[in-house]
Tab-separated table of C-alpha atoms in Angstrom:
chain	number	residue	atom	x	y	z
Q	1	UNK	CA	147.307	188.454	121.155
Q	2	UNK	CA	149.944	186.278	122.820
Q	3	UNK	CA	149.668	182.502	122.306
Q	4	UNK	CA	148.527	180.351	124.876
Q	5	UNK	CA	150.455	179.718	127.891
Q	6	UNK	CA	152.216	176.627	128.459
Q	7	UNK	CA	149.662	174.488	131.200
Q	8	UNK	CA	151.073	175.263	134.286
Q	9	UNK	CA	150.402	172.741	137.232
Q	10	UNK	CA	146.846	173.355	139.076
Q	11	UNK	CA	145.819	174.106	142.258
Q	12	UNK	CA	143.716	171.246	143.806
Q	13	UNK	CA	140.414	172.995	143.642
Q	14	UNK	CA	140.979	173.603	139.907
Q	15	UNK	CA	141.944	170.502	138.571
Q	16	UNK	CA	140.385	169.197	135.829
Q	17	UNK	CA	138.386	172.489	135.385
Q	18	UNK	CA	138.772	174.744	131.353
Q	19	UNK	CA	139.324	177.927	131.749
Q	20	UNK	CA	137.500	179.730	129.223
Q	21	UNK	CA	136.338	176.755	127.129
Q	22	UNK	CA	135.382	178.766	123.897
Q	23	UNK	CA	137.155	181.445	123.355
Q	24	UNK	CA	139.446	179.694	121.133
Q	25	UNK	CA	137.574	176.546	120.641
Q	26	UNK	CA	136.603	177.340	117.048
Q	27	UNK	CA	132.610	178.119	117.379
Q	28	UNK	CA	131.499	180.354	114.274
Q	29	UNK	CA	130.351	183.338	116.001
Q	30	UNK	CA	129.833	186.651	113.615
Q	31	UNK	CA	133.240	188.272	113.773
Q	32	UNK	CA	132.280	191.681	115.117
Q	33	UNK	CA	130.226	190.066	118.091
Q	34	UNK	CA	133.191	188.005	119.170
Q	35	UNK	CA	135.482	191.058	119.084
Q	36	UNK	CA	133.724	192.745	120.938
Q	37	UNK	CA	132.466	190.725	123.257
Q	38	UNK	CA	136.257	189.074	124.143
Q	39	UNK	CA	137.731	192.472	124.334
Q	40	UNK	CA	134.408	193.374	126.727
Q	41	UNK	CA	135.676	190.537	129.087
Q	42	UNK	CA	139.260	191.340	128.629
Q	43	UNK	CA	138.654	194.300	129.868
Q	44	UNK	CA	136.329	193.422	132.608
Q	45	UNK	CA	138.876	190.906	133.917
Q	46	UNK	CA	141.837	193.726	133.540
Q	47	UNK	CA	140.294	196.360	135.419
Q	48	UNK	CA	137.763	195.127	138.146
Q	49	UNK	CA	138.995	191.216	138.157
Q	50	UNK	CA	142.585	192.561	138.967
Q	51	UNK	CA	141.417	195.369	141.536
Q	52	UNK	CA	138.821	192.774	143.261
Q	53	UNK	CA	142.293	190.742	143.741
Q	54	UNK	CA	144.020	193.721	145.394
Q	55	UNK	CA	140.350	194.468	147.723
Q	56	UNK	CA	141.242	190.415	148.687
Q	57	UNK	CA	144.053	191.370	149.382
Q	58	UNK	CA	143.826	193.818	151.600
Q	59	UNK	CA	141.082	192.098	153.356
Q	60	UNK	CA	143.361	189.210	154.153
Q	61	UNK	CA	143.158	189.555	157.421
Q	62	UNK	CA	139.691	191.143	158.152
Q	63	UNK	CA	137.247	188.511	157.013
Q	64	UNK	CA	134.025	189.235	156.608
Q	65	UNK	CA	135.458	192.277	154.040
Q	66	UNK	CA	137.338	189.229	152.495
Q	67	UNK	CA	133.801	187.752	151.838
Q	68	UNK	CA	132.398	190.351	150.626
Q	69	UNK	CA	135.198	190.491	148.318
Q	70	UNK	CA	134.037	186.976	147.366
Q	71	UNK	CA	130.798	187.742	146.511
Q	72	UNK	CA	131.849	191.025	144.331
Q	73	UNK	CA	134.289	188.772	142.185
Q	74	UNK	CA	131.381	186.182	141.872
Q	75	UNK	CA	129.098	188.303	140.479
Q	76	UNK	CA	131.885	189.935	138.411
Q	77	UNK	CA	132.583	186.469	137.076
Q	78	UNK	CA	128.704	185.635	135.990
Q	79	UNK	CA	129.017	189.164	134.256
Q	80	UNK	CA	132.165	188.080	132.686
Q	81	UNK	CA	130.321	184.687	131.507
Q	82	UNK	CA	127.149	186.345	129.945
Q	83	UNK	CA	129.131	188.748	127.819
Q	84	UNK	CA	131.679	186.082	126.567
Q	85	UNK	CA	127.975	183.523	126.301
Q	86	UNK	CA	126.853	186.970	124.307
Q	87	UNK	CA	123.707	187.428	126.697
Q	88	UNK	CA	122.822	190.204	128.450
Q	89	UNK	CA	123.542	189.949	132.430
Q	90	UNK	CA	121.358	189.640	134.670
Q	91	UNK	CA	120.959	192.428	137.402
Q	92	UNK	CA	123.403	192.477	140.175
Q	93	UNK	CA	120.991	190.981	142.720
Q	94	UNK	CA	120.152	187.878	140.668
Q	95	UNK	CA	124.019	187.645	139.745
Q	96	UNK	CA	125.167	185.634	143.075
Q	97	UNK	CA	122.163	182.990	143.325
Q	98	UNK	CA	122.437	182.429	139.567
Q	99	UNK	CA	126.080	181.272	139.744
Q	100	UNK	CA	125.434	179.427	142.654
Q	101	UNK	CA	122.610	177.527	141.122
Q	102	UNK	CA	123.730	177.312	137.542
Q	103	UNK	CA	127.371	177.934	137.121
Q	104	UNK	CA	129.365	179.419	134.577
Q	105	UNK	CA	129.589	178.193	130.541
Q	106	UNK	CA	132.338	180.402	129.066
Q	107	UNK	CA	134.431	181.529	131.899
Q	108	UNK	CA	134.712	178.080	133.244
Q	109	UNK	CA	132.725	174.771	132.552
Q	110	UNK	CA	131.304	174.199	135.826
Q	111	UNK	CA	128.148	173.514	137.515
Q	112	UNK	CA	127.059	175.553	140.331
Q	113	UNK	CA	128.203	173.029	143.465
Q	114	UNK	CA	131.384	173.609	141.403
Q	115	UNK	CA	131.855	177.096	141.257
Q	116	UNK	CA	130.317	177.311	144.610
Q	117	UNK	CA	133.320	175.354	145.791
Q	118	UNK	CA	136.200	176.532	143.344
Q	119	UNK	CA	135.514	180.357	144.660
Q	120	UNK	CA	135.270	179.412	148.467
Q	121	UNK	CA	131.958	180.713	149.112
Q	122	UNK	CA	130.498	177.940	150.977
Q	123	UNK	CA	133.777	178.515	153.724
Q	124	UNK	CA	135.281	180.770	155.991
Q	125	UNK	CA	137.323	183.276	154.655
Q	126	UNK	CA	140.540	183.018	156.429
Q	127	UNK	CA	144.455	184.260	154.990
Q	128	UNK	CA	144.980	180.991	154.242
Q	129	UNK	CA	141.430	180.901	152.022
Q	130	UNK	CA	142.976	184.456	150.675
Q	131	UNK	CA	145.682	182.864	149.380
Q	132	UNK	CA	143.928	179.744	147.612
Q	133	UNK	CA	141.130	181.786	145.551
Q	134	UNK	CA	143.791	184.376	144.813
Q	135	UNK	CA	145.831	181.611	143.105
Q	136	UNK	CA	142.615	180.496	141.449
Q	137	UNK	CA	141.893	183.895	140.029
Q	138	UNK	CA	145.599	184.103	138.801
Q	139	UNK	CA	145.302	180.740	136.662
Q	140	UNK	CA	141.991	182.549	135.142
Q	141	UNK	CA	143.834	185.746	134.501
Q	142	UNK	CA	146.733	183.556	133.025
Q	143	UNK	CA	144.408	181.424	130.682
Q	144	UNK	CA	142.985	184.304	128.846
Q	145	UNK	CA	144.435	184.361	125.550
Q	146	UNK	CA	146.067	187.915	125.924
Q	147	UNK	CA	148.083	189.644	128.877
Q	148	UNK	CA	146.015	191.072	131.335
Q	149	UNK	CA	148.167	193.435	133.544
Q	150	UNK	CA	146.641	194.806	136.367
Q	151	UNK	CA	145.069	198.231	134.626
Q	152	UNK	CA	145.456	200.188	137.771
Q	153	UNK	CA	149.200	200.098	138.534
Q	154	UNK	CA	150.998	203.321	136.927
Q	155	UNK	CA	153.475	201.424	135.212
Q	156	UNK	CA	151.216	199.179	133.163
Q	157	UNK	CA	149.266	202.015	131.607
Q	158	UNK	CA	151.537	201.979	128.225
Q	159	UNK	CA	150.429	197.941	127.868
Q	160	UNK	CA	146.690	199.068	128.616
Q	161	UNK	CA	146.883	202.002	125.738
Q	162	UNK	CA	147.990	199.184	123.491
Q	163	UNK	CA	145.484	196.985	124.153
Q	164	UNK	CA	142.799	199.534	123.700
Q	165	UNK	CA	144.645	200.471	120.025
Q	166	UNK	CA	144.838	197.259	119.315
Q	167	UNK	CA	141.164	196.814	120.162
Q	168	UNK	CA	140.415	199.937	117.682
Q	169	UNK	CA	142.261	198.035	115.248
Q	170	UNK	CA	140.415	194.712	115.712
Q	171	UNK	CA	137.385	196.292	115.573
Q	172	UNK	CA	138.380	198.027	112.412
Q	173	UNK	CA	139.208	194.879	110.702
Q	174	UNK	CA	135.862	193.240	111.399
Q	175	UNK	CA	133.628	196.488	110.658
Q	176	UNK	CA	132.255	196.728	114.032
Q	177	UNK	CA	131.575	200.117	115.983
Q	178	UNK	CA	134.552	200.690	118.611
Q	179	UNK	CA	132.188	202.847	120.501
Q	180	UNK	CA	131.609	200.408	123.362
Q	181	UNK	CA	135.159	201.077	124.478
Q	182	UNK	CA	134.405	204.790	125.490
Q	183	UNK	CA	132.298	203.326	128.734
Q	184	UNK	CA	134.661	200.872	129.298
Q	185	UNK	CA	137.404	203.445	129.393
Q	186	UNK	CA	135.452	205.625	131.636
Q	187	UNK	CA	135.026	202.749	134.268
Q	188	UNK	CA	138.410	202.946	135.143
């Protein structure tokens, strides 16, 4: 793992808001469980975080996709949360009106109203609203303590076969079964 990136000024809807509050924080958490459940959100955020980014994207311009968009990353990020909070996520119906009530814990301290505002869903999504959240997302994707290239792009896929040996690895030094990676590999 890298170390953690220098702060880097905010945008306006994020100030003030942790990105990923306890990942490094120094909570005892059996070893094997937090391996696998960082490298579980690593990977999450990777693949389907980074490829949500490029569906935003490309629905710059066409937005009701674009909102759609914002409810798929969302939901992504409340799945993100419970593995990282090392509770099993709810199903993918319940996932929207949970964050929106509740918030996040371990992707981001905030509230619901909060989260509500920080990813835009209570607005239209314009290019200019394309542009903010896609920012947003970037500061998450830059706060995680490791590099997460975008998994999809061809000439990235020597970094993501080292993170998945390194991930072997990690999960060799903490005695924990590396068998959740075959399903994550297959996702891709």
């Amino acid at each position: 793992m890298r170390s953690l990136p220098e702060p880097s000024p905010c945008s306006p809807a994020t100030r003030g808001i942790r990105w990923l509050p306890r990942i490094d924080a120094g909570y005892r958490f059996a070893a094997g469980e937090h391996v696998t459940s960082t490298i579980t959100a690593a990977w999450l955020l990777m693949t389907e975080l980074r490829a949500y980014i490029e569906d935003l994207a490309g629905a710059r311009d066409i937005p009701d996709a674009a909102a759609l968009v914002k409810i798929k990353i969302a939901e992504l990020l409340l799945q993100v949360d419970a593995v990282l909070g090392r509770v099993a996520a709810p199903p993918e119906m319940h996932r929207l009106p949970m964050l929106m009530a509740y918030g996040l814990g371990d992707v981001a301290a905030m509230d619901g109203a909060t989260a509500t505002r920080v990813l835009g869903l209570d607005v239209a999504t314009d290019a200019a609203e394309v542009d903010r959240l896609t920012a947003v997302l970037e500061e998450l994707l830059a706060a995680f303590p490791s590099d997460l290239v975008d998994a999809l792009q061809p000439e990235n896929q020597g970094h993501v076969l080292r993170f998945l040996r390194s991930a072997n690895k990690a999960c060799e030094r903490v005695g924990c079964d590396a068998g959740f990676l075959a399903p994550l590999m297959t996702s891709l």
